[in-house]
Short mmCIF file of C-alpha atoms in Angstrom, two decimals:
data_model
loop_
_atom_site.label_atom_id
_atom_site.label_comp_id
_atom_site.label_asym_id
_atom_site.label_seq_id
_atom_site.Cartn_x
_atom_site.Cartn_y
_atom_site.Cartn_z
CA MET M 1 70.07 127.88 86.12
CA ASP M 2 68.59 127.91 89.59
CA PRO M 3 70.93 129.89 91.93
CA ARG M 4 70.73 127.21 94.65
CA ARG M 5 71.76 124.53 92.20
CA LEU M 6 74.62 126.69 90.96
CA ARG M 7 75.82 127.25 94.55
CA ALA M 8 75.70 123.48 95.15
CA ILE M 9 77.74 122.89 92.00
CA SER M 10 80.26 125.53 93.09
CA ARG M 11 80.63 123.90 96.51
CA ALA M 12 81.14 120.50 94.88
CA ALA M 13 83.76 122.01 92.55
CA VAL M 14 85.65 123.43 95.54
CA ALA M 15 85.48 120.09 97.38
CA VAL M 16 86.70 118.11 94.36
CA SER M 17 89.47 120.55 93.49
CA ALA M 18 90.61 120.67 97.13
CA ALA M 19 90.66 116.86 97.29
CA VAL M 20 92.65 116.62 94.06
CA THR M 21 95.03 119.33 95.26
CA LEU M 22 95.61 117.50 98.55
CA ALA M 23 96.06 114.16 96.80
CA LEU M 24 98.62 115.57 94.37
CA THR M 25 100.58 117.53 96.95
CA LEU M 26 100.49 114.98 99.78
CA ALA M 27 101.13 111.73 97.89
CA PRO M 28 104.39 110.08 98.95
CA GLY M 29 107.39 111.03 96.82
CA GLY M 30 107.61 109.12 93.56
CA TRP M 31 103.89 108.30 93.39
CA ILE M 32 102.90 111.42 91.51
CA ASP M 33 105.63 113.53 89.96
CA SER M 34 105.33 116.41 87.52
CA PRO M 35 106.25 115.54 83.95
CA PRO M 36 109.94 116.21 83.24
CA ALA M 37 109.10 118.97 80.72
CA ILE M 38 107.19 120.97 83.35
CA PRO M 39 109.17 122.74 86.09
CA ASP M 40 108.08 121.77 89.61
CA GLY M 41 106.97 125.31 90.48
CA ALA M 42 104.79 125.50 87.37
CA ALA M 43 103.13 122.19 88.26
CA HIS M 44 102.40 123.52 91.76
CA ALA M 45 100.97 126.73 90.30
CA VAL M 46 98.69 124.89 87.85
CA VAL M 47 97.28 122.58 90.53
CA PHE M 48 96.51 125.53 92.79
CA ALA M 49 95.17 127.61 89.87
CA VAL M 50 92.43 125.01 89.44
CA PHE M 51 91.68 125.27 93.16
CA GLY M 52 91.62 129.08 92.87
CA ALA M 53 89.29 128.91 89.87
CA SER M 54 86.86 126.71 91.82
CA LEU M 55 86.95 129.26 94.64
CA ALA M 56 86.16 131.96 92.06
CA LEU M 57 83.02 130.04 91.09
CA ALA M 58 82.02 129.77 94.75
CA TYR M 59 82.70 133.49 95.21
CA ALA M 60 80.71 134.41 92.09
CA THR M 61 77.68 132.47 93.33
CA SER M 62 77.96 133.41 96.99
CA GLY M 63 75.39 135.48 98.78
CA THR M 64 78.08 136.43 101.28
CA ALA M 65 80.18 137.90 98.47
CA ARG M 66 77.22 140.02 97.38
CA ARG M 67 76.62 141.32 100.91
CA SER M 68 80.24 141.73 101.94
CA PRO M 69 82.63 141.31 98.99
CA ARG M 70 85.75 142.31 100.92
CA ARG M 71 85.06 139.86 103.73
CA ALA M 72 84.43 137.05 101.23
CA LEU M 73 87.57 137.95 99.29
CA VAL M 74 89.67 137.84 102.47
CA MET M 75 88.17 134.42 103.25
CA VAL M 76 89.06 133.14 99.76
CA LEU M 77 92.63 134.43 99.97
CA LEU M 78 92.97 132.98 103.46
CA ALA M 79 91.73 129.60 102.20
CA ILE M 80 94.34 129.60 99.42
CA TRP M 81 97.07 130.61 101.85
CA LEU M 82 96.06 128.03 104.46
CA VAL M 83 95.77 125.12 102.03
CA ALA M 84 99.13 126.04 100.47
CA ALA M 85 100.83 126.35 103.86
CA SER M 86 99.20 123.20 105.24
CA THR M 87 100.27 121.06 102.32
CA GLU M 88 103.85 122.23 102.61
CA LEU M 89 103.94 121.72 106.39
CA LEU M 90 102.37 118.25 106.13
CA GLN M 91 104.96 117.20 103.55
CA GLU M 92 107.51 117.19 106.39
CA ARG M 93 105.95 113.91 107.58
CA ILE M 94 105.51 112.25 104.17
CA PRO M 95 108.26 109.96 102.89
CA GLY M 96 110.00 111.31 99.82
CA ARG M 97 108.43 114.76 100.09
CA GLN M 98 110.19 117.95 101.07
CA PRO M 99 108.43 121.15 102.01
CA GLY M 100 109.78 124.31 100.51
CA PHE M 101 109.16 128.02 100.53
CA ALA M 102 109.39 128.15 96.72
CA ASP M 103 106.67 125.50 96.46
CA TRP M 104 104.48 127.42 98.90
CA ALA M 105 104.99 130.61 96.90
CA ALA M 106 104.10 128.79 93.66
CA ASN M 107 101.00 127.34 95.35
CA VAL M 108 99.78 130.73 96.57
CA THR M 109 100.62 132.44 93.28
CA GLY M 110 98.79 129.79 91.27
CA GLY M 111 95.75 129.89 93.54
CA VAL M 112 95.47 133.66 93.43
CA LEU M 113 96.01 133.78 89.66
CA GLY M 114 93.39 131.07 89.13
CA PHE M 115 90.96 133.06 91.24
CA LEU M 116 91.74 136.38 89.53
CA LEU M 117 91.60 134.99 85.99
CA ALA M 118 88.49 132.85 86.43
CA GLY M 119 86.50 135.34 88.50
CA PRO M 120 85.65 137.97 85.87
CA VAL M 121 84.87 135.32 83.26
CA LEU M 122 82.54 133.46 85.62
CA ARG M 123 80.78 136.63 86.74
CA ALA M 124 80.22 137.67 83.10
CA VAL M 125 78.80 134.26 82.21
CA LEU M 126 76.54 134.28 85.27
CA ARG M 127 75.29 137.80 84.47
CA ARG M 128 74.51 136.76 80.91
CA ARG M 129 72.57 133.73 82.10
CA GLY M 130 70.80 135.65 84.83
CA GLY M 131 72.52 133.65 87.67
#
């Protein structure tokens, strides 16, 4: 696949996953709740793991990551941290929502795990396909 097209797809994946993450975490209380069988922290972690995985795709296809992998990695981790912190801080103003440190920790943990688990797989697939 053409590298430019793959980068465009990765950017779209980040935008969609970020939008879904924001929608799920910032909807007023009672609109979107985790299923009763899934603990709240696990639901937070899964939502952010998808966001982290999309960031792994962007990282794997990024020219910046090739030139300066540490700088790109810091930017990815900062993005996860900022989105997680922002959603929790914004919940203060949303009816029926309560920000919490445990939720923030689950968000960050899920995002980082999604990034770490998806990254090697994506890089291997891209290497195999010559991307």
